[in-house]
XYZ file of C-alpha atoms in Angstrom:
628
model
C -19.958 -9.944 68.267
C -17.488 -9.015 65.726
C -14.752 -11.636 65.013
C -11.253 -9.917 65.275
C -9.472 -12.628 64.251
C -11.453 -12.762 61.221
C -11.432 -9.244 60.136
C -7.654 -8.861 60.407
C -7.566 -11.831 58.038
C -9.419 -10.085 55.574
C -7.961 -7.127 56.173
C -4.739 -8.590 55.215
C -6.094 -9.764 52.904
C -7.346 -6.890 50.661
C -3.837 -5.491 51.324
C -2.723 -8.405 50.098
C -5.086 -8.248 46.719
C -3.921 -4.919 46.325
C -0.212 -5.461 45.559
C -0.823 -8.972 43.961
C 0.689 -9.424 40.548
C -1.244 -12.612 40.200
C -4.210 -14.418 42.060
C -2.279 -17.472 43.000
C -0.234 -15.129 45.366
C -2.939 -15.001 47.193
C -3.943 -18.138 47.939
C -1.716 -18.888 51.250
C -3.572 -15.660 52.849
C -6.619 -17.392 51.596
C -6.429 -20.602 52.401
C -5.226 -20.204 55.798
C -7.870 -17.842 57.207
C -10.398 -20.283 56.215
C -9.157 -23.210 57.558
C -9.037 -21.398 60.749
C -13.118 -21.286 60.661
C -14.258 -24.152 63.710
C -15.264 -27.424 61.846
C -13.224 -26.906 58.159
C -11.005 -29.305 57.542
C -9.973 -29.195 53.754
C -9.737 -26.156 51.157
C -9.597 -26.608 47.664
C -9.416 -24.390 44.531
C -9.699 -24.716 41.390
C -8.999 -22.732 37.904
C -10.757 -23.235 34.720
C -10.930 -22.187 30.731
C -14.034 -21.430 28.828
C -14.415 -24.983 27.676
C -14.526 -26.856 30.701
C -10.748 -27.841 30.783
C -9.129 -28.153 34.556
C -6.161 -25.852 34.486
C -5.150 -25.823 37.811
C -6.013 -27.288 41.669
C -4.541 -26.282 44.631
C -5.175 -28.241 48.022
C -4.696 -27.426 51.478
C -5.911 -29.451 54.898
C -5.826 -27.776 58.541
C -2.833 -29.291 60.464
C -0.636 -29.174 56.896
C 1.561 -26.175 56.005
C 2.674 -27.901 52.724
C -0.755 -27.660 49.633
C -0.869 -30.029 47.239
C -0.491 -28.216 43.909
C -1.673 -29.973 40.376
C -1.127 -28.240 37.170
C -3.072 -30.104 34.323
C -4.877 -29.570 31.365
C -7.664 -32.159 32.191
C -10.887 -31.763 29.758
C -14.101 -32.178 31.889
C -17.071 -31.715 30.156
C -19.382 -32.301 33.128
C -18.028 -29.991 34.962
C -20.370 -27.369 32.792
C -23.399 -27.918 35.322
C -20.864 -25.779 37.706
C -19.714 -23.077 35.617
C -20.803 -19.746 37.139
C -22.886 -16.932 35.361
C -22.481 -13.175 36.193
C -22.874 -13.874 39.867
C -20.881 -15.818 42.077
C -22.956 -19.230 43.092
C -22.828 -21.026 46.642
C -24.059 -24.426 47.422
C -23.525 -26.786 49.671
C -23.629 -31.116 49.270
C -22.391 -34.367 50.817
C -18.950 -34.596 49.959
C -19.944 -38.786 49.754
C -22.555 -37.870 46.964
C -19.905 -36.486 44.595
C -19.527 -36.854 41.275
C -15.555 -37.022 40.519
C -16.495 -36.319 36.770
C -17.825 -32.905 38.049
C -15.947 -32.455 41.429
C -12.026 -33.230 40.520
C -12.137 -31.452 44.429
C -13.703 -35.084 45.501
C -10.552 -36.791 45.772
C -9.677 -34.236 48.426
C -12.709 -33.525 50.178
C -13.387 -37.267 51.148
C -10.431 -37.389 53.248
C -13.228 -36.054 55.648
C -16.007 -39.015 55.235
C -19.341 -37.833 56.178
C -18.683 -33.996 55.648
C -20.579 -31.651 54.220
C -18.698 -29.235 51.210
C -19.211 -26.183 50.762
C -18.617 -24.224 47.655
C -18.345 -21.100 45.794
C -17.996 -21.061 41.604
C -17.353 -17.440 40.523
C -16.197 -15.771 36.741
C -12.887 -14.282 36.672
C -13.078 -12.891 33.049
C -14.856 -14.503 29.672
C -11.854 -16.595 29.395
C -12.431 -18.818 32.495
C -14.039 -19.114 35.839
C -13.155 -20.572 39.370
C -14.118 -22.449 42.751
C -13.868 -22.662 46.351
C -14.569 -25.727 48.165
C -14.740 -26.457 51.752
C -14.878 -29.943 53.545
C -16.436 -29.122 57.086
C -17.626 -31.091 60.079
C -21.240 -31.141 61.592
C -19.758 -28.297 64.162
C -19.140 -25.859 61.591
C -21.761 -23.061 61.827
C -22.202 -22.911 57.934
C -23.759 -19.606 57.717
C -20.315 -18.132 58.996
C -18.835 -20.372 56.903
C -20.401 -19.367 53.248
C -20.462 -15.557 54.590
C -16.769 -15.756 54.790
C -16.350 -18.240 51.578
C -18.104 -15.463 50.183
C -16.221 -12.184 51.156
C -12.880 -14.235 50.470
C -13.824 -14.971 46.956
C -15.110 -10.956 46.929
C -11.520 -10.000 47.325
C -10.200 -12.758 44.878
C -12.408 -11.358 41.902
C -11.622 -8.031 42.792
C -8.187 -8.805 42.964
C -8.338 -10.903 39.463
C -10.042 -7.464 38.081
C -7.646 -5.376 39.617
C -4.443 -6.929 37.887
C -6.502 -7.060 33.874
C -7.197 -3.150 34.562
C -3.487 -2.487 35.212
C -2.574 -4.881 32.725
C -4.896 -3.156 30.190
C -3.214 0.296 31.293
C 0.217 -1.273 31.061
C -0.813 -2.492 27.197
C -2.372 0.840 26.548
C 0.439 3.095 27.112
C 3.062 0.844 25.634
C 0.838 0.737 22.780
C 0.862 4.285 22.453
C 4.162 4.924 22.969
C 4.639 2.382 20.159
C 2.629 3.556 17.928
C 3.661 7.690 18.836
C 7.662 5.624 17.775
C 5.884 4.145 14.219
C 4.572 7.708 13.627
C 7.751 9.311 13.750
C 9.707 6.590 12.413
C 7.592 6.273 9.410
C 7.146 9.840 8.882
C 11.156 10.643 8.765
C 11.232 8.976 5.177
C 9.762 10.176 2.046
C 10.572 7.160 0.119
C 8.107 4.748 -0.479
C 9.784 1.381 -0.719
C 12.208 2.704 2.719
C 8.916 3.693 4.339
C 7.306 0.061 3.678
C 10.417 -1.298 5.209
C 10.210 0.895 8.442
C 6.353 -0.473 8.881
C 7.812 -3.866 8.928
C 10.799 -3.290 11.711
C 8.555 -1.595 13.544
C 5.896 -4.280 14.153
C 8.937 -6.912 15.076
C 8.736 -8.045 17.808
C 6.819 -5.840 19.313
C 3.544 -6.424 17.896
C 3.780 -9.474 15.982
C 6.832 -12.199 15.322
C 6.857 -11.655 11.558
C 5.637 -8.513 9.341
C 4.729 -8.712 5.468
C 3.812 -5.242 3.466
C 2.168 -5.271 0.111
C 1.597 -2.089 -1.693
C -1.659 -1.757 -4.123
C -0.286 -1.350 -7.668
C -2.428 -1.353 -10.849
C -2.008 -5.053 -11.093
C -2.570 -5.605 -7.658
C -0.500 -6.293 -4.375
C 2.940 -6.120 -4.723
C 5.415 -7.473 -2.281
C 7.713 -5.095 -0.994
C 9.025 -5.936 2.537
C 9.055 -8.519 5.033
C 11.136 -9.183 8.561
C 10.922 -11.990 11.154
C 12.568 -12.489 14.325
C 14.134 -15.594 13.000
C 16.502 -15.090 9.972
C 15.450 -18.188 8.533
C 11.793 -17.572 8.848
C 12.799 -14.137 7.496
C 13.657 -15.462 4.105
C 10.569 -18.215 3.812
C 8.326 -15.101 4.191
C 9.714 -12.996 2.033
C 9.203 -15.491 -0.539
C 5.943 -15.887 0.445
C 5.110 -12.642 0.234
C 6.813 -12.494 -3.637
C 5.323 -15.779 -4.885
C 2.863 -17.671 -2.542
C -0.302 -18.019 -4.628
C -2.194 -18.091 -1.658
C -1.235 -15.165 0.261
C -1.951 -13.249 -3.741
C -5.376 -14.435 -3.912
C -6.446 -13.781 -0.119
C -5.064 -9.848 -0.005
C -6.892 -9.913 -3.600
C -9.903 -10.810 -2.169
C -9.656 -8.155 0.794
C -9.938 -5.729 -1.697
C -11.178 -2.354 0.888
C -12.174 -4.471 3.494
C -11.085 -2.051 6.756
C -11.435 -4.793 9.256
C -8.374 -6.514 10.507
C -9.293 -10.350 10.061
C -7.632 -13.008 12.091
C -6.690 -16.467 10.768
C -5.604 -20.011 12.124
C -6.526 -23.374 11.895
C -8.278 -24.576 9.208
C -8.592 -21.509 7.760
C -4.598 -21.476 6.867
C -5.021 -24.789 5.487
C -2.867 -24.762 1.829
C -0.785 -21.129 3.682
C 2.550 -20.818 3.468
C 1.754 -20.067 7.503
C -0.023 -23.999 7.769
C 1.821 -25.796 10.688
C 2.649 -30.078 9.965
C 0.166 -31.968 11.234
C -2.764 -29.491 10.791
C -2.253 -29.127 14.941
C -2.262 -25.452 14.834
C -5.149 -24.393 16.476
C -9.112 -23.466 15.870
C -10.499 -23.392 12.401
C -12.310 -19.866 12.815
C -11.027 -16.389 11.738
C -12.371 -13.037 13.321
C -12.859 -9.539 12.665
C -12.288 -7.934 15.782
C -10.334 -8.604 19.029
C -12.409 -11.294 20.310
C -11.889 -13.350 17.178
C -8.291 -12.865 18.144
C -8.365 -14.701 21.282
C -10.959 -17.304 19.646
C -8.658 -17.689 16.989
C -5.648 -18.381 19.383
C -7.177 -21.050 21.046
C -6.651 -24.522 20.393
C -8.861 -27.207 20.378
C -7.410 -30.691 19.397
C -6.609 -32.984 21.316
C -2.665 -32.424 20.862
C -2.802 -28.629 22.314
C -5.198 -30.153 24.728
C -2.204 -32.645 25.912
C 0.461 -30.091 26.446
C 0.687 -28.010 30.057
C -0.896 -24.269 29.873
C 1.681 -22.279 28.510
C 4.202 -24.771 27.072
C 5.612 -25.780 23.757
C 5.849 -23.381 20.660
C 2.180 -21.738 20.714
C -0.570 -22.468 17.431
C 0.440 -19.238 14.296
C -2.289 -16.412 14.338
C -2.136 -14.734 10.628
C -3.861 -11.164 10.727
C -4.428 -9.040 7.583
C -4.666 -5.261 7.847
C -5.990 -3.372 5.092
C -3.636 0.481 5.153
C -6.682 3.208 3.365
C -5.175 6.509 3.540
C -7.599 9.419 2.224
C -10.596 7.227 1.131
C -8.185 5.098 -0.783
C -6.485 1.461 -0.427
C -3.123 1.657 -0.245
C -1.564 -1.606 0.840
C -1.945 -4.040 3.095
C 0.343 -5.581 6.553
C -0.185 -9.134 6.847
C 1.372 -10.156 10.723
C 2.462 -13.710 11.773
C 2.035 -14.301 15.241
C 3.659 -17.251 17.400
C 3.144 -16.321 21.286
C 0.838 -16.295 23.575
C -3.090 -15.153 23.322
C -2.490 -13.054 25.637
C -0.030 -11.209 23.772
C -1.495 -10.845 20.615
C -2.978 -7.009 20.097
C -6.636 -6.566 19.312
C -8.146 -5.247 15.990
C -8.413 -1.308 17.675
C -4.746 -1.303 17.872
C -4.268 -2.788 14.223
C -6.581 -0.486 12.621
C -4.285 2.538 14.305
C -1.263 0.865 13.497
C -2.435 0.331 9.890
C -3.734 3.746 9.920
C -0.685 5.721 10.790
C 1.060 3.520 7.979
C -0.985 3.990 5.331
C -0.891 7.774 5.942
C 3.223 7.463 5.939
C 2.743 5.416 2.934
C 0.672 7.355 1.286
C 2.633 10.805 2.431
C 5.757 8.815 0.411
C 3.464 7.786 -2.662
C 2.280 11.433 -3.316
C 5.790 12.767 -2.426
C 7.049 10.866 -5.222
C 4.387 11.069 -7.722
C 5.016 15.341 -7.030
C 9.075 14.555 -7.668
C 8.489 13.099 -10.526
C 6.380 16.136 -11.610
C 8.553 18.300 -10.977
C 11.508 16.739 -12.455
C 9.436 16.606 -15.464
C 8.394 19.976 -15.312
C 11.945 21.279 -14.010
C 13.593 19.419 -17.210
C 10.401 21.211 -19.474
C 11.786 24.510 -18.168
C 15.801 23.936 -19.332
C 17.172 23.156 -22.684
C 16.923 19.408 -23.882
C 20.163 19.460 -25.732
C 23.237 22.121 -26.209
C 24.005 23.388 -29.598
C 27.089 21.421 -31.126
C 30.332 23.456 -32.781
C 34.068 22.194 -33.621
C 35.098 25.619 -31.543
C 33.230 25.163 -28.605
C 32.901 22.539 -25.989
C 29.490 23.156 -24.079
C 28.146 21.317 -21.222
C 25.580 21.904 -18.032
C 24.388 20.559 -14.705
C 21.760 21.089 -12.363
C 21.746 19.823 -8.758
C 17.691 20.220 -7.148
C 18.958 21.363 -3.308
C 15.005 21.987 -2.054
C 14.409 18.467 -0.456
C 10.557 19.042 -0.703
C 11.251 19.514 -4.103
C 9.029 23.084 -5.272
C 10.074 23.498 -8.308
C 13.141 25.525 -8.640
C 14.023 29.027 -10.661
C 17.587 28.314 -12.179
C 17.913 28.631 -15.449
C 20.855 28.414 -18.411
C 20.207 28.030 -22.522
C 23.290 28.300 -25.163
C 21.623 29.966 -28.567
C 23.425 29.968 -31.467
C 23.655 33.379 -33.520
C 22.989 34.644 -37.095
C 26.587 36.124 -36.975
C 28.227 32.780 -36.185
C 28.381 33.933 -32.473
C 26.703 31.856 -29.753
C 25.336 33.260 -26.624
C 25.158 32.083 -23.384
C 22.927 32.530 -20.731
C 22.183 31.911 -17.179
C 19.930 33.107 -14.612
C 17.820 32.681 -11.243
C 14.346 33.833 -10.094
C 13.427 34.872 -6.701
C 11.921 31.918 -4.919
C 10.568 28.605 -5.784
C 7.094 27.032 -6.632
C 4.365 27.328 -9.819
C 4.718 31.297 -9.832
C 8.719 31.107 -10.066
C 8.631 28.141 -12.577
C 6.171 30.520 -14.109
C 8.803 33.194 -15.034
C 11.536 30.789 -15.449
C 10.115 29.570 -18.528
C 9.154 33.455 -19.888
C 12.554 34.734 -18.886
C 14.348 31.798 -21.023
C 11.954 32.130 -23.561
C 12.336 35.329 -24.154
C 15.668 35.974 -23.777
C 16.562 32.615 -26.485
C 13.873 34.187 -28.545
C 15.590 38.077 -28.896
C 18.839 36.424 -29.327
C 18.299 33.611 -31.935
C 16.970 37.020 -33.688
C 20.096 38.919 -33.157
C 19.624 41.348 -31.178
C 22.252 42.245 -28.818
C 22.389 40.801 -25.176
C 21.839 44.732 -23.256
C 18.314 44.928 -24.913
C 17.501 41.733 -25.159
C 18.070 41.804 -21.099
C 16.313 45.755 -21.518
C 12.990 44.123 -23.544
C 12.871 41.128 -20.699
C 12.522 43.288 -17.490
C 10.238 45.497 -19.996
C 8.224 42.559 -20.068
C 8.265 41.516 -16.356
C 7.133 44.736 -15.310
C 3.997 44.726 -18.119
C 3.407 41.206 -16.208
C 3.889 42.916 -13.217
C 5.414 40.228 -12.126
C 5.861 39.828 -8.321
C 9.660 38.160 -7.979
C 12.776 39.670 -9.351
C 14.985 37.140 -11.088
C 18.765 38.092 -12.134
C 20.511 36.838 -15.053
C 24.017 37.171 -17.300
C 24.521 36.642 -20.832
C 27.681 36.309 -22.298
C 28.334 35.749 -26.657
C 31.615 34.020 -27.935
C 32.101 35.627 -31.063
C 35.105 33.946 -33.332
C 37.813 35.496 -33.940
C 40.293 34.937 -37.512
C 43.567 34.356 -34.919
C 41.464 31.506 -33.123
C 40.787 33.630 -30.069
C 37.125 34.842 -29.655
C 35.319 38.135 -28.289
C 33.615 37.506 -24.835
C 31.277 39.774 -24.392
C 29.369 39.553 -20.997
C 25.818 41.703 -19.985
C 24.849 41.157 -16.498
C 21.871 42.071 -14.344
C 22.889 41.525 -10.809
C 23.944 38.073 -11.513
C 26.814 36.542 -9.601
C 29.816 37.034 -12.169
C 31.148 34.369 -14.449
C 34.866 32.834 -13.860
C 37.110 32.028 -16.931
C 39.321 29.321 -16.155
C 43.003 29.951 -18.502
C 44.967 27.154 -20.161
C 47.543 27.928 -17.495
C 45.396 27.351 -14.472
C 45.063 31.001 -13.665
C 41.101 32.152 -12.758
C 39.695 35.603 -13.306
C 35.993 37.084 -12.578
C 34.785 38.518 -15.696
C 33.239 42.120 -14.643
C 30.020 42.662 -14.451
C 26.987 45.085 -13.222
C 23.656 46.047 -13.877
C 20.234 45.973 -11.818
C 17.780 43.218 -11.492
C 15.320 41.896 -13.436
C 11.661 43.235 -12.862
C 12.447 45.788 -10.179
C 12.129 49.370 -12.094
C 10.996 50.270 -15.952
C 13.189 51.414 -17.970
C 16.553 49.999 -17.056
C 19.816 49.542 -19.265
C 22.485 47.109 -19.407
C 25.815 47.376 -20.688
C 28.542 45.132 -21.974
C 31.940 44.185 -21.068
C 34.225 42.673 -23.907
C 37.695 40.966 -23.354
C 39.510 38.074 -25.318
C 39.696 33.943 -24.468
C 42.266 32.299 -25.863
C 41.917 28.384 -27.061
C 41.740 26.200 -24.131
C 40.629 28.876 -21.854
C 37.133 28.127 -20.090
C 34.004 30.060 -19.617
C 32.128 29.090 -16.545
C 27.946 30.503 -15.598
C 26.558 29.597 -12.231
C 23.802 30.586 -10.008
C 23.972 31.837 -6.937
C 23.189 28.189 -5.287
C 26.953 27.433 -6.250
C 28.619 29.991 -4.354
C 25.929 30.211 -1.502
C 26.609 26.440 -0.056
C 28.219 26.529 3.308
C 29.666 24.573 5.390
C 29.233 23.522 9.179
C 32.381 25.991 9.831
C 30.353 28.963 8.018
C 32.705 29.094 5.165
C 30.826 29.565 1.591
C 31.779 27.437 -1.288
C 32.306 30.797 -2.987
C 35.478 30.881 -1.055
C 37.265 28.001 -1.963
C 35.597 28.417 -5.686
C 38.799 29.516 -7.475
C 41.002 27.228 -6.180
C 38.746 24.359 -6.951
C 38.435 25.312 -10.472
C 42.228 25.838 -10.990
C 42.321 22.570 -9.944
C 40.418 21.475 -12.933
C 42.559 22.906 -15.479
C 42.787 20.173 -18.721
C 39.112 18.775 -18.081
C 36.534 19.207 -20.186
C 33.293 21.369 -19.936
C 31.584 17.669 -19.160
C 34.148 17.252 -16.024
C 34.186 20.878 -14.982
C 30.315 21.331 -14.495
C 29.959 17.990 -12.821
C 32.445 18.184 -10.493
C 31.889 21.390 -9.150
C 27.965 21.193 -9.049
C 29.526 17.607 -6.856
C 31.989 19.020 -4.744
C 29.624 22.396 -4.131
C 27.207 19.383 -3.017
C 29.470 17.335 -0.289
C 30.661 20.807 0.849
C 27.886 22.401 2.371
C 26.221 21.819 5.427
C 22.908 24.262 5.032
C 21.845 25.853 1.766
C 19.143 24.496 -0.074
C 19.054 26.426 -2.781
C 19.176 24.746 -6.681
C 22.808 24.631 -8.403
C 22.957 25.070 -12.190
C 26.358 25.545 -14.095
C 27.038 26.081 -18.061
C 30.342 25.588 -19.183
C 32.130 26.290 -22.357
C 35.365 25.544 -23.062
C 36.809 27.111 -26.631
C 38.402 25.512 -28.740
C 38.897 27.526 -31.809
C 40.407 24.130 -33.082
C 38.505 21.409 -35.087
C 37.489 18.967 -32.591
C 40.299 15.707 -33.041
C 42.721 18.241 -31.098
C 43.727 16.721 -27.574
C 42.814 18.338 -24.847
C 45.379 19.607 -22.620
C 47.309 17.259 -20.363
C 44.777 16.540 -17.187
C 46.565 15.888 -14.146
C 44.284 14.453 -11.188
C 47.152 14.896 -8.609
C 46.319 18.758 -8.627
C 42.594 18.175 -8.689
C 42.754 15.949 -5.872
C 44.952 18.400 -3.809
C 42.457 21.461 -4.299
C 39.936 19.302 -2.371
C 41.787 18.526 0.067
């Protein structure tokens, strides 16, 4: 006959177990259904760790609506003749034949002298196990009695599995949507030392309480960043991580070890991590996620004292080693002072560490192929600009190509066997090796014809002669322009262009004109010519060359610097070539919105003058207003 009253217990019961957060929340649709059985008179449960320590006891007898709830931290070592293996284990004894160094149920259970217990020990999870006991009567039929002992504790393991999985779940998709956040945030930078930092923030407090990142120099580990949910803490590990002997030697001695290796205890004896008292937990490390939780655990006496849970928790150290293309980059050393159950395991680290060392490295390569091309980009322009008491020369180059290809401006000032000088400027189609490529034969060639004397429409003629022999695959354009001295202190401009963007003289009244200019690209047909056009600069008047990177920045609005150009340039009337080319390559800089091409700029300012003649009075009040 089936038992109704029974089954709609249970049934509640699994419903129950199915929106439980916790186990304990089941225990009143536990404890109740049982004591309902004919003959049981008590109920007790009880929790337990791995090492035989009591953690918790709940008691309930039939007639009482109020259990008697003990939380403790009671070690019982004889209690390991009970512990459970995979199975769940029933028995049954006289509750006046128990041992209260094994049964801490006893002092319960004898409140019904003579009766027989019951119990059931079952494993919850590798971390601790837990029993049933009931106190019944000689009327009790005890096969009914261990059948449903044994489908109630069914529903508690079941229950105790269901909440890790979705616990597990919960960690696993916060973890990934952590570590999908690192990724990005890490990979937004280029810089190294910035990207370092980001690893740090990132961990805190998420992962751990306290981050340290060391990058692998030459010499070794080098401290670079370090952050702590505590400010304090903060600045005690970020002088351990600059100066802690320890902390050197152990990331030393990690060398390319890719496990993540967990530390406490003993084995953070002489740390700057070490806790007073030496009370800070076991004395093993690990290697995997295990370790962790082994690691965690205390087992002294004063950890033993203190309620599950309560009181600041024993430090965790973990080491990461960050590898990034079959090479060590770094390492993340976390500090961890919560909870085992909310430290992350060694998969997550290695991902973690993973993702970094790839940002890392992505930064480290980034700036070993800036500093290449730096190098290569200042290889490609002049070192120095000829010096003359008539002339005052001066250049600048802004890189606008954040991913840094090396760019195809050019500009070179050659002085002349006719006492002339000539100035040049130009741009090739493009960026990268193959642009750099022709930067250096067009400026090559073009000082070469013209430190020879030959003038500027051949020399410009012979250069697209050569392209075309090169068959060169990008057009480039370019101007030249000669300043030949005059006896009446003026000189001869002269200006050859080949679809270049015109040059600008800037008058010793203010006034700005666009020198004319014409002629076809570099590198596009054979046999092209170039012609000259000549007009006068007075003393104090201002040559200025530019690429096409100048005039090309715009702003949000869609206005091109090219616009404003004139104006801006009046406005720097009295300055010298040093000023002029700085501040407009600057302002051309803060103005635009989009544009990334390069900005280069050759000035000359003539004197005709020795050079201990003032310049003209500067005034910074019409400089100022231009930018407004």
């Amino acid at each position: 006959m089936v038992d109704d009253t029974w089954s709609s217990a249970l049934h509640r019961l699994w419903q129950a177990a199915s929106r439980a957060e916790e186990v304990a929340a089941l225990a009143d649709d536990v404890y109740a259904p049982l004591l309902a059985t004919p003959g049981v008179h008590h109920v007790v449960g009880t929790r337990w760790d791995e090492k035989h320590v009591l953690r918790y006891m709940r008691a309930l007898s039939a007639g009482s609506d109020t259990p008697v709830i003990v939380a403790t931290t009671r070690s019982m070592p004889g209690a390991a003749v009970r512990e459970p293996g995979g199975e769940p284990v029933v028995t049954r004894s006289a509750v006046d034949g128990m041992d209260g160094s094994v049964w801490p149920e006893a002092e319960f259970l004898r409140q019904a002298p003579g009766a027989s217990v019951v119990a059931c020990t079952f494993r919850l999870d590798r971390r601790g196990w837990a029993a049933l006991a009931l106190a019944v009567d000689g009327t009790a039929d005890l096969s009914v009695v261990e059948s449903r002992l044994t489908q109630a504790v069914d529903v508690i393991v079941a229950c105790h599995t269901g909440i890790l999985q979705r616990g597990r779940e919960a960690r696993r998709a916060s973890d990934d949507a952590l570590l999908a956040e690192a990724s990005l945030q890490m990979d937004s930078s280029l810089d190294v030392e910035d990207t370092l930092r980001r690893v740090a923030r990132i961990a805190v407090p998420a992962v751990a309480d306290g981050a340290l990142v060391h990058l692998l120099r030459g010499e070794g580990p080098e401290f670079v960043a370090a952050t702590h949910v505590a400010v304090q803490q903060q600045r005690a590990l970020e002088e351990a991580g600059r100066h802690d002997p320890w902390l050197a030697a152990l990331l030393a001695r990690r060398g390319e070890d890719e496990d993540t290796v967990f530390l406490s205890g003993a084995a953070l004896e002489g740390s700057p991590f070490a806790e007073a008292g030496g009370t800070n937990g076991s004395t093993n490390g690990g290697t995997n996620g295990g370790a962790a939780g082994g690691a965690a655990r205390a087992n002294g006496t004063a950890s033993d004292a203190r309620p599950a849970g309560d009181g600041p928790h024993p430090t965790v150290v973990s080491i990461s080693t960050l590898r990034a293309r079959g090479r060590v980059v770094g390492s993340i050393t976390f500090v961890y002072q919560r909870p085992e159950a909310r430290l992350p395991d060694s998969a997550f680290l290695r991902s973690l560490a993973t993702r970094a060392a790839l940002a890392i490295d992505n930064a480290l390569l980034y700036e070993l192929r800036r500093t290449a091309v730096l190098s290569l980009q200042e290889h490609l322009l002049p070192s120095q600009l000829p010096e003359s008491v008539q002339w005052d020369l001066s250049a600048s180059y802004a890189v606008g190509d954040p991913m840094l290809d090396v760019g195809g401006d050019f500009y070179d000032a050659v002085p002349r066997p006719d006492g002339s000088i000539a100035l040049l400027i130009g741009d090739v189609c493009g960026r990268g090796a193959e642009a750099a490529a022709l930067t250096g034969l067009a400026r090559h060639t073009l000082r070469t014809l013209l430190e020879q004397g030959t003038d500027p429409g051949t020399a410009l003629s012979r250069l697209n002669r050569a392209l075309r022999q090169e068959r060169a695959s990008r057009f480039l354009t370019a101007v030249v322009a000669t300043l030949t001295p005059r006896p009446d202190g003026t000189a001869l401009l002269s200006t050859c262009s080949a679809g270049h963007p015109p040059p600008l003289v800037l008058r010793s009244d203010g006034t700005v004109s666009e020198v004319l200019s014409g002629g076809l690209l570099l590198g596009v047909l054979d046999d092209v010519s170039y012609e000259s056009h000549e007009e006068l600069i007075a003393p104090d008047d201002t040559l200025v060359l530019f690429t096409d990177g100048l005039t090309e920045s715009r702003e949000a609005g869609g206005a091109f610097f090219e616009s404003v150009l004139p104006a801006r340039l009046s406005a720097l009337r009295g300055s010298g070539a040093a000023h002029i080319a700085e501040s407009l390559a600057q302002q051309a800089e803060t103005f635009r919105d989009s544009g990334q091409d390069d900005i280069a700029l050759l000035v000359a300012r003539w004197t005709g003058v020795p050079p201990d003649a003032a310049l003209l009075p500067r005034d910074p009040r019409i400089e100022q207003a231009a930018l407004r």
